[in-house]
Coordinates of C-alpha atoms in Angstrom, one line a residue:
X7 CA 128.9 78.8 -76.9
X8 CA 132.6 79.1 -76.3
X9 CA 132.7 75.6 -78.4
X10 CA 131.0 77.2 -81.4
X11 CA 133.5 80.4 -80.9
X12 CA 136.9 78.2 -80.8
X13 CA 135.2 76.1 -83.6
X14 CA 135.1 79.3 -85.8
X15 CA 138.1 80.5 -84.5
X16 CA 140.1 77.1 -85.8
X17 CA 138.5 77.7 -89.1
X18 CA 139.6 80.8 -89.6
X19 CA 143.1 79.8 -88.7
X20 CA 143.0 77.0 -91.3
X21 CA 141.9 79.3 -93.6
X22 CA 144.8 81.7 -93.2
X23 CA 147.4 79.2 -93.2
X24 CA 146.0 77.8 -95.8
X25 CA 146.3 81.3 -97.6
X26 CA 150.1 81.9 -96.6
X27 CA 150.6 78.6 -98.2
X28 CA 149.3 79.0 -101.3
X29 CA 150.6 82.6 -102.2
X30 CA 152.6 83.3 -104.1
X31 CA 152.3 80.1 -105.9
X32 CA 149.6 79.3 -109.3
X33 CA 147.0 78.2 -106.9
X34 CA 146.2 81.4 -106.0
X35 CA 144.9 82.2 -109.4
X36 CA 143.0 79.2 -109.3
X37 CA 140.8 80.3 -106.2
X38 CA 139.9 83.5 -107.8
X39 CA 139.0 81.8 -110.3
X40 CA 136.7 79.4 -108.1
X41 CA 135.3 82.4 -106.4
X42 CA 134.2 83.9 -110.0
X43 CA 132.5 80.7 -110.7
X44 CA 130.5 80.8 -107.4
X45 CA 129.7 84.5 -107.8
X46 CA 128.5 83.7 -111.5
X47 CA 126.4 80.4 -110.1
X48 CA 124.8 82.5 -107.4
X49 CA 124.0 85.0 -109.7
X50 CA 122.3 82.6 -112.3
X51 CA 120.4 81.0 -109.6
X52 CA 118.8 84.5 -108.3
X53 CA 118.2 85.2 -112.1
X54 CA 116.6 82.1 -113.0
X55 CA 119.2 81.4 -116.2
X56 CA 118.7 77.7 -115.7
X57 CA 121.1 76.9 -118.6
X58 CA 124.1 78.9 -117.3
X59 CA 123.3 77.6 -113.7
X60 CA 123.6 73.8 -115.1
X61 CA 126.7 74.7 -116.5
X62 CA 128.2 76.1 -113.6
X63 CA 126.9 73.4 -111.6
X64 CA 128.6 71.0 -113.6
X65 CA 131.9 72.7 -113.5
X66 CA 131.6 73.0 -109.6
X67 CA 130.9 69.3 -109.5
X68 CA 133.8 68.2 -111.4
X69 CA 136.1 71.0 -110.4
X70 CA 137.5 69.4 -107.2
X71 CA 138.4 66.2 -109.3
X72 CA 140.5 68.5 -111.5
X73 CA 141.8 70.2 -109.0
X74 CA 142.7 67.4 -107.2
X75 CA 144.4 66.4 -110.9
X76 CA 146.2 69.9 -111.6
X77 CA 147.5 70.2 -108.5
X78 CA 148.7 67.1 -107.2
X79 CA 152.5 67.9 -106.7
X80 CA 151.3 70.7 -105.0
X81 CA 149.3 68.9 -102.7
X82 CA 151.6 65.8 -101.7
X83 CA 153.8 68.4 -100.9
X84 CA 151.6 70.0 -98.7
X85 CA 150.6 66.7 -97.4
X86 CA 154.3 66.1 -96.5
X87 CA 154.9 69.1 -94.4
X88 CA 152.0 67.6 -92.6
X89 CA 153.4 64.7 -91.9
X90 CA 156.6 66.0 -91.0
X91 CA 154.3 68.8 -88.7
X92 CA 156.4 71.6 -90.6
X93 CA 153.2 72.9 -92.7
X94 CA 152.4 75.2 -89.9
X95 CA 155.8 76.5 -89.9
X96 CA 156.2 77.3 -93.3
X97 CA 155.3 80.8 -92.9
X98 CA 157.9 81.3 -90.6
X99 CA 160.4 79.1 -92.4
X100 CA 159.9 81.4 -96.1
X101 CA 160.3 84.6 -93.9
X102 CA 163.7 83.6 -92.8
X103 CA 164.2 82.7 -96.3
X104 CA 163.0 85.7 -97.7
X105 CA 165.2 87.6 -95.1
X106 CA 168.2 85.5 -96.3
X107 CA 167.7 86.5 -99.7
X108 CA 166.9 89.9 -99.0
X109 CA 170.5 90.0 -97.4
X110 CA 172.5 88.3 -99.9
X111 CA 171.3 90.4 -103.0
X112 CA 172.4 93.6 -100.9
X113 CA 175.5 92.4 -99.8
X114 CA 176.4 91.0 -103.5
X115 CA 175.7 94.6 -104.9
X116 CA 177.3 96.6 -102.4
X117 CA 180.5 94.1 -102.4
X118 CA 180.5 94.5 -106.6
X119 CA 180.2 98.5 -106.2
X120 CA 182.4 98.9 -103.4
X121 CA 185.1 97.2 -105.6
X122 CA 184.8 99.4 -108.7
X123 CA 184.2 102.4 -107.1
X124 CA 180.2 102.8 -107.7
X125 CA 178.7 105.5 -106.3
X126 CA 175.2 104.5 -104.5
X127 CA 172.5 105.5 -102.1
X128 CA 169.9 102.7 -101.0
X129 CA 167.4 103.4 -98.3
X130 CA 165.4 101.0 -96.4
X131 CA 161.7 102.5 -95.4
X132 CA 161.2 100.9 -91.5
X133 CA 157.9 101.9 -89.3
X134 CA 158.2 105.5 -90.4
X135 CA 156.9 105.8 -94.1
X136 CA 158.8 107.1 -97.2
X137 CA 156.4 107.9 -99.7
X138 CA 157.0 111.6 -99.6
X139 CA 160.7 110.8 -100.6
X140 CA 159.4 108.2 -103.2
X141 CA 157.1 110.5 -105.1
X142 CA 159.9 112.9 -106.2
X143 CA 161.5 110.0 -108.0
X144 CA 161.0 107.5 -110.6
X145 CA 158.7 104.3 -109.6
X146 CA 159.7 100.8 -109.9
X147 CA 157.9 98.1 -107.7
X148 CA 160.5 95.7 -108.7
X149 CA 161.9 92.2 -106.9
X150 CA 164.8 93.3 -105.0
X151 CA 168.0 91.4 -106.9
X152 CA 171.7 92.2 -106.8
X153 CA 171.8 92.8 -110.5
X154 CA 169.0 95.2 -110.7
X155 CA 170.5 96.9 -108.0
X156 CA 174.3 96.9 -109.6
X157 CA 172.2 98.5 -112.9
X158 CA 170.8 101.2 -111.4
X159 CA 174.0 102.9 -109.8
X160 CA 175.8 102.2 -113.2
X161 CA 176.9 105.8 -114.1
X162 CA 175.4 107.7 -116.7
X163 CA 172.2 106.0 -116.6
X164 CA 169.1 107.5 -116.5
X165 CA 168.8 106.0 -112.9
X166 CA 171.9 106.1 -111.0
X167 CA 171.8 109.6 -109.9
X168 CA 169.7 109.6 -106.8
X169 CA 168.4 107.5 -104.0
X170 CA 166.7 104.1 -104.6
X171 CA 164.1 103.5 -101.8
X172 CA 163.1 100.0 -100.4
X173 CA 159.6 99.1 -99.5
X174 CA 159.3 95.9 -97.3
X175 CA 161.1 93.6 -100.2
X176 CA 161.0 95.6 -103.0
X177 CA 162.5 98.5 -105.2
X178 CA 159.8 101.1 -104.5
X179 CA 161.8 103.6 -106.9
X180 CA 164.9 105.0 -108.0
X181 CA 166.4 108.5 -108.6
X182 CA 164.4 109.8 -105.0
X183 CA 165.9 113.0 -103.6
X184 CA 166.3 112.7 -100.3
X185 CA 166.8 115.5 -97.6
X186 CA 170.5 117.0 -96.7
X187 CA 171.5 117.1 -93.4
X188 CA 172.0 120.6 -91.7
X189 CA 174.1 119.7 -88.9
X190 CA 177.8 121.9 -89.5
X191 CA 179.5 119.3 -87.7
X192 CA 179.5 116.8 -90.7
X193 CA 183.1 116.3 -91.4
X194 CA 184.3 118.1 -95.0
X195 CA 185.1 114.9 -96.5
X196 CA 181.7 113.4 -96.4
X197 CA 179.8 114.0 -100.0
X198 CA 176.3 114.8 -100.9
X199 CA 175.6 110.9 -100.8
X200 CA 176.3 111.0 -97.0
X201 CA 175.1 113.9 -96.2
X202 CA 171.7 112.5 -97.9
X203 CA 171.3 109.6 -95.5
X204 CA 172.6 111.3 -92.5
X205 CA 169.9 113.4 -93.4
X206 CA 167.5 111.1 -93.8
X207 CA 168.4 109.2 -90.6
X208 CA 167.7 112.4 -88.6
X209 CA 163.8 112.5 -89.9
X210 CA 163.0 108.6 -90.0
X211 CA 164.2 105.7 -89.0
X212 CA 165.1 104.3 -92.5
X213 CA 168.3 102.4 -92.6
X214 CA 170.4 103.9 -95.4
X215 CA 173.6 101.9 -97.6
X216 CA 176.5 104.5 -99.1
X217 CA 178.7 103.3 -101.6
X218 CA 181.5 105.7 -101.7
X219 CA 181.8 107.0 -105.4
X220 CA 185.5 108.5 -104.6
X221 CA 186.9 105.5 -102.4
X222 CA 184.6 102.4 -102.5
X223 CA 183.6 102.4 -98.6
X224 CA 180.8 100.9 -97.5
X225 CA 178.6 103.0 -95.1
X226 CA 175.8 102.7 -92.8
X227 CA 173.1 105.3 -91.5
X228 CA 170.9 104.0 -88.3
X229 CA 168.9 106.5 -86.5
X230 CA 171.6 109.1 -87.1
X231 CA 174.6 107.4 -86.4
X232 CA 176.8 107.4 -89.5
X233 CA 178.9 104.0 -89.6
X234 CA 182.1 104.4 -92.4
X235 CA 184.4 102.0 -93.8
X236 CA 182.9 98.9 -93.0
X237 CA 184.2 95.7 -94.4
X238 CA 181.6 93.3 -95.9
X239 CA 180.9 90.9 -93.4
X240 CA 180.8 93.7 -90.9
X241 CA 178.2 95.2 -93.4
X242 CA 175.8 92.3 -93.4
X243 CA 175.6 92.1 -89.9
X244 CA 175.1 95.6 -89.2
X245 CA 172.4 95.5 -92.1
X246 CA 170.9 92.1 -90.9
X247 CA 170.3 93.4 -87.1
X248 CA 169.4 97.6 -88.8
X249 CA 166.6 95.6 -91.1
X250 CA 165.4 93.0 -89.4
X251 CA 166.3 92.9 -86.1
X252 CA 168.9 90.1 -85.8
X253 CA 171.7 90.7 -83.4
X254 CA 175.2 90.3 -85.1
X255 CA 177.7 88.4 -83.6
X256 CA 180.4 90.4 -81.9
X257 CA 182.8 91.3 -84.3
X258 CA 184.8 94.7 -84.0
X259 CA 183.7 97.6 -86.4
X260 CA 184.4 101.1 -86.9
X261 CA 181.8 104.0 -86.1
X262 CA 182.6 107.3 -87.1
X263 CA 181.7 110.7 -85.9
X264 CA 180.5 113.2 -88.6
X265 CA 183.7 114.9 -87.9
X266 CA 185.3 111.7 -89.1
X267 CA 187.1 110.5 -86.0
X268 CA 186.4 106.9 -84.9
X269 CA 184.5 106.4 -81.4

């Protein structure tokens, strides 16, 4: 009994590695396309449509020979991480990857918008979930990429004004409104940008990028403290431990009160 149970239970753990390999990539098209055909050949079979079950038959047959065929890069690939025991540890492997790239395009747009004087608001949706915030804009469900974040901040355009909300790795949408903090002891020289992901922070625990329109600072929300006039490096680390957990190295940065003074 427990046999047949760790036999199923190693089955089902191919399978889903098998499944984290392949998405993303052409194969998964391929194996919906596989389950149409078996649907169709079950469905001929209960029918009794001999002619379309031969057919189906015939392509299930030869299909694994042309799979075998189509996908054969694909494969020896596979059959090299195998060898090298790293197919199991791909998933991990494309997360860090995927974290990597995550970080880069942020830093790359906030650097280029810092620099010119840019004005932008980004927030990053965490546990708590932003879909009341992302209904009162515009939606997107884009890649996240530095230059599609540059162009939606570019003034004048019909999406720069507003917040631009981040689901997991993509650009839920842009233009979002996002509540105002209350508190009177935000400091007079913070704008409505500021105010907005102070605000924000104080309701969720989204992580929240200000590009300072007036001076080009760099500022960070995190479950409502306010971190102003960071340098870039000291942005990526604060952004890589805020989103994903990562502890920075030690480096000195400045955190501000609301009322502006450093602590």
């Amino acid at each position: 009994m427990l046999l047949n149970i760790l036999d199923i239970l190693l089955v089902w753990f191919v399978i889903y590695k098998i499944l984290t390999l392949i998405k993303g990539t052409k194969a998964v098209q391929l194996l919906k396309g596989i389950f149409v055909i078996v649907i169709i050949r079950i469905i001929t079979l209960y029918l009794g449509l001999n002619t379309l079950s031969w057919m189906t038959q015939q392509v299930i047959d030869y299909g694994f020979l042309a799979i075998i065929i189509i996908f054969q890069p694909e494969l020896r690939r596979a059959l090299e991480q195998l060898g090298r025991g790293k197919l199991f540890a791909r998933s991990s492997m494309q997360e860090n990857e995927e974290r990597d790239r995550l970080i880069a395009a942020m830093k790359k747009s906030v650097s280029y918008m810092a620099k010119r004087r840019i004005g932008a608001l980004v927030s990053i949706e965490k546990d708590t979930g932003l879909n009341d915030y992302i209904e009162t804009g515009i939606s997107m469900n884009s890649d996240i990429s530095s230059e599609l974040m540059i162009n939606l901040f570019i003034p004048n355009t019909p999406l720069h004004d507003g917040a631009v909300i981040l689901q997991k790795n993509r650009i839920a949408a842009a233009a979002c409104y996002l509540p105002l903090s209350e508190s009177p002891f935000i400091s007079k020289e913070l704008g409505t940008r500021h105010r907005a992901a102070i605000g924000i922070s104080e309701v969720t625990d989204a992580v929240t990028i200000v590009v300072s329109e007036e001076t080009g600072g760099i500022s960070l929300t995190v479950n409502g403290e306010l971190f102003r006039d960071l340098s870039i490096d000291d942005f990526e680390q604060r952004l890589r431990k805020a989103w994903f957990g990562d502890e920075p190295t030690e480096k000195a940065t400045s955190r501000w009160s609301w009322k502006g003074g450093k602590k």
